[in-house]
XYZ file of N, CA, C and O in Angstrom:
600
model
N 0.753 -1.052 -0.193
C -0.173 -0.023 -0.256
C 0.788 0.939 0.087
O 2.138 1.269 0.664
N 0.456 2.263 -0.324
C 0.913 3.581 -0.470
C 1.748 3.639 -2.190
O 2.000 4.821 -2.243
N 1.749 2.941 -2.521
C 2.360 2.992 -3.889
C 1.335 3.175 -4.930
O 0.237 2.604 -4.745
N 1.592 4.088 -5.858
C 0.693 4.138 -7.283
C 1.522 4.622 -8.383
O 2.566 4.612 -8.061
N 0.868 4.710 -9.638
C 1.245 5.083 -10.790
C 1.029 6.590 -10.730
O -0.430 6.727 -10.956
N 1.566 7.546 -11.310
C 1.620 9.125 -11.604
C 1.504 8.671 -13.301
O 2.508 8.644 -13.587
N 0.320 9.409 -13.863
C 0.612 9.432 -15.509
C 0.305 11.260 -15.633
O -0.590 11.873 -15.018
N 1.272 11.728 -16.774
C 1.212 12.802 -16.829
C 1.221 12.971 -18.495
O 1.760 12.537 -19.214
N 0.214 13.860 -18.607
C -0.268 14.141 -20.182
C 0.007 15.814 -20.429
O -0.309 16.946 -19.165
N 1.202 16.237 -21.505
C 1.216 17.614 -21.837
C 0.414 18.013 -23.055
O -0.023 17.250 -24.102
N -0.069 19.497 -22.913
C -0.908 19.808 -23.850
C -0.294 21.138 -24.197
O 0.177 22.144 -23.251
N 0.116 21.252 -25.660
C 0.813 22.175 -25.864
C -0.051 23.076 -26.857
O -1.336 22.618 -27.804
N -0.004 24.364 -27.158
C -0.884 25.216 -28.334
C -0.367 24.870 -29.654
O 0.608 24.210 -29.978
N -0.915 25.894 -30.633
C -0.420 25.668 -31.711
C 0.990 26.279 -32.282
O 1.443 25.748 -33.251
N 1.587 26.712 -31.701
C 3.052 27.309 -31.262
C 3.741 26.118 -30.740
O 5.000 26.911 -30.456
N 3.638 25.047 -29.853
C 4.033 24.116 -29.774
C 4.688 24.875 -28.229
O 5.923 24.376 -27.510
N 4.434 25.477 -27.170
C 4.209 25.907 -26.204
C 3.199 25.527 -25.275
O 2.329 24.967 -25.367
N 3.904 25.148 -24.113
C 3.359 23.959 -22.933
C 1.799 24.938 -22.724
O 2.060 26.131 -22.066
N 1.015 24.269 -22.388
C -0.298 24.995 -22.124
C -1.046 24.875 -20.820
O -1.146 25.252 -20.036
N -0.587 23.029 -20.551
C -1.230 22.537 -19.540
C -0.629 21.027 -19.080
O 0.011 20.412 -19.972
N -0.881 20.653 -18.111
C -0.382 19.257 -17.792
C -1.303 18.957 -16.790
O -2.249 19.367 -16.169
N -1.580 17.712 -17.033
C -2.854 16.843 -16.394
C -2.089 15.746 -16.008
O -1.498 14.855 -16.600
N -2.210 15.423 -14.558
C -1.628 14.823 -13.794
C -3.117 13.524 -13.409
O -3.549 13.879 -12.317
N -2.631 12.471 -13.505
C -3.487 11.240 -12.633
C -2.780 10.216 -12.090
O -1.657 10.012 -12.368
N -3.842 9.922 -11.036
C -2.990 8.510 -10.259
C -3.723 7.541 -10.732
O -5.196 7.396 -11.015
N -3.640 6.201 -10.377
C -4.282 5.084 -10.296
C -4.808 4.740 -9.223
O -5.791 4.056 -9.408
N -4.952 5.594 -7.952
C -5.492 5.767 -6.800
C -6.615 6.312 -7.118
O -6.693 7.432 -7.420
N -8.075 5.091 -7.186
C -9.232 5.939 -7.143
C -9.600 6.901 -6.497
O -10.578 7.709 -7.293
N -9.108 7.272 -5.587
C -9.322 8.332 -4.571
C -9.250 9.426 -4.829
O -9.234 10.561 -4.161
N -7.649 9.682 -5.843
C -6.672 10.640 -6.175
C -7.486 11.642 -6.981
O -7.463 12.875 -6.715
N -8.431 11.412 -7.709
C -8.459 12.333 -8.952
C -7.599 12.691 -9.782
O -6.896 12.137 -9.706
N -7.554 14.231 -10.514
C -6.623 14.544 -10.951
C -6.285 15.874 -10.947
O -6.819 16.770 -10.115
N -5.105 16.700 -11.110
C -4.760 17.444 -11.205
C -4.078 18.252 -12.563
O -3.506 17.635 -13.328
N -4.823 18.987 -12.814
C -4.296 19.863 -14.100
C -4.038 21.140 -13.393
O -4.255 22.141 -12.781
N -2.649 21.118 -14.227
C -1.931 22.859 -14.040
C -1.679 23.447 -15.451
O -1.554 23.141 -16.429
N -2.011 25.016 -15.249
C -2.349 25.683 -16.520
C -0.929 26.518 -16.425
O -1.023 26.946 -15.579
N -0.746 26.906 -17.637
C 0.598 27.703 -17.607
C 0.188 29.124 -18.567
O -0.449 28.742 -19.634
N 0.326 30.537 -18.059
C 0.396 31.517 -18.874
C 1.805 31.944 -19.011
O 2.633 31.932 -18.028
N 2.241 32.500 -20.036
C 3.362 32.805 -20.664
C 3.272 34.093 -21.352
O 2.122 34.832 -21.600
N 4.407 34.920 -21.101
C 4.729 36.149 -21.480
C 5.877 36.347 -21.796
O 6.856 36.187 -21.050
N 6.418 36.856 -22.789
C 7.447 36.852 -23.541
C 8.713 36.246 -23.096
O 9.791 36.065 -22.704
N 8.227 34.950 -23.446
C 8.809 33.556 -23.424
C 9.115 32.819 -21.777
O 9.919 32.283 -21.537
N 8.437 33.513 -20.969
C 8.393 33.187 -19.396
C 7.200 32.429 -18.917
O 6.282 33.406 -19.564
N 7.062 31.716 -18.283
C 5.855 31.091 -17.531
C 5.652 32.119 -16.504
O 6.437 32.387 -15.960
N 4.573 33.326 -16.710
C 4.174 33.985 -15.693
C 2.933 33.656 -14.564
O 3.324 33.968 -13.406
N 2.268 32.897 -14.996
C 1.779 32.188 -13.968
C 1.375 30.899 -14.011
O 1.537 30.152 -15.263
N 1.207 29.954 -12.898
C 0.899 28.609 -13.176
C -0.468 27.938 -12.118
O -0.140 28.800 -10.739
N -1.343 27.758 -12.500
C -2.569 27.370 -11.957
C -2.651 25.969 -11.457
O -2.882 25.086 -12.567
N -3.109 25.574 -10.352
C -3.529 23.963 -10.044
C -4.587 24.003 -9.661
O -5.333 24.466 -8.908
N -5.266 23.127 -10.382
C -6.713 22.716 -10.640
C -7.136 21.270 -10.140
O -6.568 20.434 -10.620
N -8.058 21.298 -8.896
C -8.108 19.710 -8.312
C -9.483 19.493 -9.311
O -10.302 19.869 -9.194
N -9.080 18.331 -9.978
C -10.496 17.674 -10.767
C -11.004 16.391 -9.946
O -10.025 15.566 -9.368
N -12.113 15.797 -10.379
C -12.518 14.966 -9.731
C -12.263 13.833 -11.027
O -11.547 13.820 -12.076
N -12.499 12.231 -10.727
C -12.110 11.609 -11.706
C -12.639 11.323 -13.139
O -12.094 10.900 -14.188
N -13.484 12.445 -12.940
C -14.175 12.690 -14.480
C -13.943 13.880 -15.309
O -14.587 14.231 -16.421
N -12.918 14.603 -14.497
C -12.193 15.686 -15.116
C -13.057 17.021 -14.486
O -12.517 17.930 -15.225
N -14.218 16.786 -13.682
C -15.191 18.333 -13.422
C -13.862 19.010 -12.458
O -13.655 18.101 -11.546
N -13.970 20.126 -12.497
C -13.238 20.957 -11.440
C -13.926 20.874 -10.048
O -15.153 21.501 -10.006
N -12.720 20.633 -9.309
C -13.504 20.649 -7.894
C -12.795 22.148 -7.167
O -14.180 22.546 -6.190
N -11.760 22.263 -7.219
C -11.341 23.528 -6.718
C -9.731 23.736 -7.635
O -9.168 23.022 -7.771
N -9.980 25.400 -7.047
C -8.364 25.692 -7.364
C -7.642 25.465 -6.201
O -7.797 25.973 -5.086
N -6.479 24.790 -6.008
C -5.850 24.649 -5.104
C -4.494 25.440 -4.933
O -4.372 25.898 -3.482
N -4.398 26.410 -5.897
C -2.887 27.192 -5.598
C -2.859 28.082 -7.176
O -3.052 27.533 -8.225
N -2.350 29.171 -7.106
C -1.750 29.892 -7.765
C -0.243 30.368 -7.869
O 0.008 30.545 -6.545
N 0.938 30.181 -8.619
C 2.168 30.820 -8.609
C 2.202 31.768 -9.185
O 1.986 31.849 -10.883
N 3.030 33.012 -9.107
C 2.879 34.149 -10.067
C 4.440 34.093 -9.935
O 5.168 34.638 -8.934
N 5.162 34.397 -11.126
C 6.580 34.606 -11.504
C 7.202 35.904 -12.003
O 6.060 36.273 -12.837
N 8.315 36.437 -11.635
C 8.808 37.788 -12.073
C 10.379 37.387 -12.690
O 10.870 36.633 -11.979
N 10.546 38.306 -13.552
C 11.796 37.805 -14.274
C 12.847 38.696 -14.212
O 12.161 39.872 -14.510
N 14.134 38.584 -14.359
C 14.658 39.416 -14.901
C 14.975 39.636 -16.272
O 14.280 39.137 -16.995
N 15.872 40.362 -16.679
C 16.226 40.744 -18.362
C 17.179 39.438 -18.693
O 17.724 39.897 -20.058
N 17.711 39.085 -17.860
C 18.775 37.930 -18.406
C 18.721 36.632 -18.696
O 18.151 35.759 -18.247
N 19.583 36.001 -19.710
C 19.399 35.042 -20.189
C 19.326 33.964 -19.588
O 20.029 33.450 -18.549
N 18.356 32.958 -19.325
C 18.368 31.885 -18.496
C 19.175 30.745 -19.304
O 18.708 30.243 -20.684
N 19.861 30.491 -18.940
C 21.007 29.175 -19.653
C 20.472 27.776 -19.889
O 20.669 26.888 -20.301
N 19.645 27.668 -18.361
C 19.100 26.413 -18.155
C 18.318 25.582 -19.207
O 18.744 24.854 -19.744
N 17.728 26.179 -20.080
C 16.674 25.883 -21.477
C 17.605 25.822 -22.407
O 17.223 25.547 -23.414
N 19.082 26.052 -22.669
C 19.887 26.042 -23.615
C 20.484 24.697 -23.310
O 20.813 24.438 -24.198
N 20.790 24.499 -21.980
C 21.721 23.559 -21.973
C 21.320 23.062 -20.614
O 22.132 23.686 -19.222
N 21.074 21.983 -20.275
C 20.655 21.537 -18.771
C 21.933 21.531 -17.872
O 21.673 21.452 -16.533
N 23.116 21.674 -18.327
C 24.268 21.681 -17.450
C 24.228 22.857 -16.708
O 24.796 22.919 -15.328
N 23.451 23.676 -17.608
C 23.305 25.724 -16.238
C 22.386 25.504 -15.306
O 22.294 26.020 -14.892
N 21.808 24.289 -14.846
C 20.475 24.292 -13.757
C 21.124 24.413 -12.695
O 22.091 23.824 -12.329
N 20.711 25.702 -12.149
C 21.739 26.256 -11.336
C 20.632 26.397 -10.035
O 21.183 26.790 -8.634
N 19.355 26.537 -10.247
C 18.506 26.933 -9.182
C 18.340 25.661 -8.183
O 18.107 24.508 -9.114
N 17.795 25.925 -6.926
C 17.955 24.602 -6.232
C 16.483 24.332 -6.281
O 16.156 23.094 -6.209
N 15.284 25.000 -6.855
C 14.046 24.942 -6.828
C 13.959 24.400 -8.359
O 12.937 24.760 -8.850
N 14.435 23.950 -9.044
C 15.218 23.279 -10.235
C 13.288 22.863 -10.766
O 13.078 22.030 -11.187
N 12.635 23.754 -11.158
C 11.253 23.743 -11.123
C 10.972 24.006 -13.073
O 11.908 24.122 -13.488
N 10.051 23.515 -13.216
C 9.347 23.770 -14.853
C 9.788 25.198 -15.494
O 10.316 25.331 -16.334
N 9.405 26.382 -14.661
C 9.359 27.522 -14.827
C 11.223 27.951 -14.963
O 11.705 28.472 -16.154
N 12.114 27.162 -14.473
C 13.554 27.490 -14.635
C 14.021 26.781 -15.697
O 15.292 26.825 -16.341
N 13.554 25.703 -16.037
C 14.123 24.800 -17.364
C 13.598 25.588 -18.481
O 14.003 25.561 -19.313
N 12.065 25.936 -18.554
C 11.389 26.419 -19.829
C 11.672 28.150 -20.043
O 11.887 28.108 -21.129
N 11.521 28.824 -19.479
C 11.664 30.211 -19.273
C 12.871 30.750 -19.933
O 13.987 30.160 -19.758
N 12.664 31.703 -20.679
C 13.677 32.643 -20.928
C 14.775 33.571 -20.567
O 15.910 33.259 -20.560
N 14.294 33.570 -19.105
C 14.876 34.421 -18.399
C 15.366 33.973 -17.042
O 14.481 32.790 -16.697
N 15.648 34.320 -15.778
C 15.755 33.815 -14.717
C 14.890 34.390 -13.490
O 14.350 35.946 -13.482
N 14.298 33.430 -12.737
C 13.054 33.929 -11.644
C 14.002 34.771 -10.674
O 15.040 33.971 -10.409
N 13.118 35.729 -10.459
C 13.590 36.364 -9.489
C 12.749 36.607 -8.083
O 12.691 37.101 -7.038
N 11.284 36.306 -8.513
C 10.041 36.382 -7.383
C 9.299 35.556 -7.934
O 9.044 35.178 -9.003
N 8.826 34.488 -6.606
C 7.447 33.895 -6.986
C 6.559 34.106 -5.585
O 6.893 34.576 -4.706
N 5.453 34.173 -6.125
C 4.294 34.575 -5.081
C 3.492 33.217 -5.368
O 2.705 32.976 -6.606
N 3.584 32.700 -4.236
C 2.501 31.143 -3.783
C 1.428 31.350 -3.491
O 1.502 31.812 -2.170
N 0.257 31.295 -3.699
C -1.154 31.253 -2.940
C -1.972 29.823 -3.263
O -2.005 29.337 -4.381
N -1.889 29.544 -1.882
C -2.697 27.917 -1.808
C -3.905 27.507 -0.783
O -3.654 28.484 -0.248
N -4.371 26.999 -1.161
C -5.384 26.696 -0.613
C -5.541 24.862 0.003
O -5.010 24.293 -1.039
N -5.498 24.618 1.212
C -5.672 23.576 1.264
C -7.036 22.838 2.172
O -7.802 23.776 2.183
N -7.039 21.796 2.671
C -8.013 21.377 3.561
C -8.321 22.048 4.976
O -9.311 22.400 5.404
N -7.082 23.223 5.599
C -7.467 24.061 6.477
C -7.165 25.377 6.609
O -7.781 26.367 7.292
N -7.392 25.593 4.955
C -7.551 27.071 4.705
C -6.604 27.620 3.584
O -6.237 26.638 2.942
N -6.386 28.742 3.647
C -5.326 29.389 2.749
C -4.229 29.698 3.090
O -4.031 30.134 4.250
N -2.966 30.279 2.299
C -1.818 30.429 2.752
C -1.040 30.754 1.609
O -1.106 30.208 0.619
N -0.210 31.683 1.872
C 0.651 32.335 0.946
C 2.421 32.219 0.927
O 2.526 32.057 2.466
N 3.139 31.814 0.297
C 4.726 31.934 0.271
C 5.147 32.747 -0.514
O 5.428 32.397 -1.979
N 6.116 33.921 -0.459
C 6.575 34.889 -1.194
C 8.420 34.397 -1.146
O 8.751 34.387 -0.151
N 8.776 34.141 -2.082
C 10.078 33.957 -2.348
C 10.925 34.876 -3.705
O 10.284 35.309 -4.313
N 12.185 35.314 -3.155
C 13.136 36.450 -4.166
C 14.533 35.744 -4.559
O 14.904 34.720 -3.367
N 15.082 35.723 -5.428
C 16.079 35.342 -5.809
C 16.913 36.776 -6.439
O 16.324 37.335 -7.302
N 18.232 36.987 -5.995
C 18.939 38.096 -6.236
C 20.145 37.289 -6.793
O 21.247 36.603 -6.319
N 20.203 37.388 -8.172
C 21.357 36.903 -8.678
C 22.528 37.950 -9.526
O 22.337 39.069 -9.048
N 24.046 37.479 -9.174
C 25.076 37.904 -9.417
C 25.843 37.288 -10.870
O 25.604 35.924 -10.953
N 25.873 38.163 -11.689
C 26.254 37.898 -12.964
C 27.793 37.894 -13.051
O 28.349 38.952 -12.820
N 28.291 37.348 -13.988
C 29.898 37.507 -14.509
C 29.909 38.322 -15.454
O 28.853 38.747 -16.338
N 30.931 38.559 -16.209
C 31.181 39.471 -17.381
C 30.538 38.761 -18.649
O 30.276 39.548 -19.548
N 30.284 37.511 -18.841
C 29.891 36.858 -19.962
C 28.519 36.795 -19.749
O 27.823 36.116 -20.520
N 27.815 36.912 -18.673
C 26.095 36.876 -18.536
C 25.911 35.873 -17.902
O 24.317 35.411 -17.883
N 26.658 35.092 -17.386
C 26.335 33.719 -16.797
C 26.037 33.919 -15.309
O 26.996 34.688 -14.628
N 25.124 33.462 -14.582
C 25.261 33.574 -13.014
C 26.350 33.179 -11.954
O 26.528 31.931 -12.895
N 26.582 33.915 -11.008
C 27.841 33.125 -10.543
C 27.449 32.956 -9.214
O 27.961 32.245 -8.285
N 26.521 33.676 -8.743
C 25.782 33.866 -6.886
C 24.057 33.745 -7.456
O 23.982 34.413 -8.225
N 23.715 33.457 -6.347
C 21.900 34.079 -6.039
C 21.907 33.917 -4.430
O 22.513 32.688 -3.733
N 20.977 34.457 -4.209
C 20.535 34.577 -2.732
C 19.292 34.419 -3.027
O 18.353 34.898 -3.460
N 18.361 33.594 -1.750
C 17.339 32.892 -1.590
C 16.728 33.827 -0.624
O 17.590 34.010 0.428
N 15.633 34.572 -0.736
C 14.835 35.218 0.556
C 13.413 34.699 0.270
O 12.861 35.007 -0.479
N 12.493 33.727 1.691
C 11.713 33.564 1.976
C 11.265 33.989 2.712
O 11.607 34.281 3.800
N 9.652 34.182 3.156
C 9.105 35.176 4.283
C 10.070 36.232 4.652
O 10.334 36.814 5.341
N 10.538 36.741 4.031
C 11.704 38.380 3.903
C 13.085 37.782 5.084
O 13.425 38.139 5.419
N 13.112 36.521 4.980
C 14.043 36.166 5.841
C 15.237 35.275 4.442
O 15.045 34.635 3.850
N 16.625 35.893 4.704
C 17.618 35.310 3.748
C 18.133 33.825 4.113
O 18.473 33.777 5.179
N 18.012 33.195 3.030
C 18.257 31.581 3.472
C 19.882 31.476 2.757
O 20.454 32.046 2.341
N 20.898 30.622 4.006
C 22.190 30.194 3.676
C 22.212 28.815 3.222
O 21.324 27.992 4.121
N 23.141 28.352 2.909
C 24.265 29.150 1.921
C 23.392 29.964 0.814
O 22.689 29.867 0.208
N 24.316 30.976 0.310
C 24.766 31.699 -0.461
C 24.606 31.018 -1.659
O 25.626 29.880 -1.263
N 23.965 30.601 -2.804
C 24.929 29.255 -3.937
C 25.235 30.175 -4.776
O 25.137 31.282 -5.768
N 26.598 29.865 -5.445
C 27.482 30.115 -5.941
C 27.887 28.856 -6.956
O 27.817 27.707 -7.013
N 27.962 29.508 -8.403
C 28.259 28.449 -9.335
C 29.882 28.724 -10.156
O 29.744 30.047 -10.055
N 30.566 27.913 -10.380
C 31.798 28.223 -11.011
C 32.112 27.810 -12.218
O 31.806 26.613 -12.445
N 32.530 28.441 -13.209
C 32.424 27.903 -14.648
C 34.087 27.572 -14.804
O 34.821 28.672 -14.424
N 34.435 26.555 -15.118
C 35.787 25.909 -15.520
C 36.404 25.882 -17.104
O 35.033 25.531 -17.433
């Protein structure tokens, strides 16, 4: 018990841009999750998590994430070796620029809550990030993440 199979279907628009993700589980009680993506200037700017019943009917919106970006090139989607963020999520892999802020609004069985995160990047002369500092809830986290290119 406790084991399940997760199946994910990806939906793309006519320009082959990711539009949504449908995640289902073989556990009959789990329902499904549809994640909708909104894009602007090559970046994922909003991700909405929708909980669906097993027939695909919307039960409730579980959460929204809003993303802000700098104007520097994200090299992660050019070559995966450049994945530098510890939160290596889909927005860091697919978006054109580097995520500098995330506003998370969630709902669960106990109510609603929010999480705000900020990422301050330092770049070398070639435009590659060499370090970033993460701040959540107004608190800066250690360590400072540093990248070294050789």
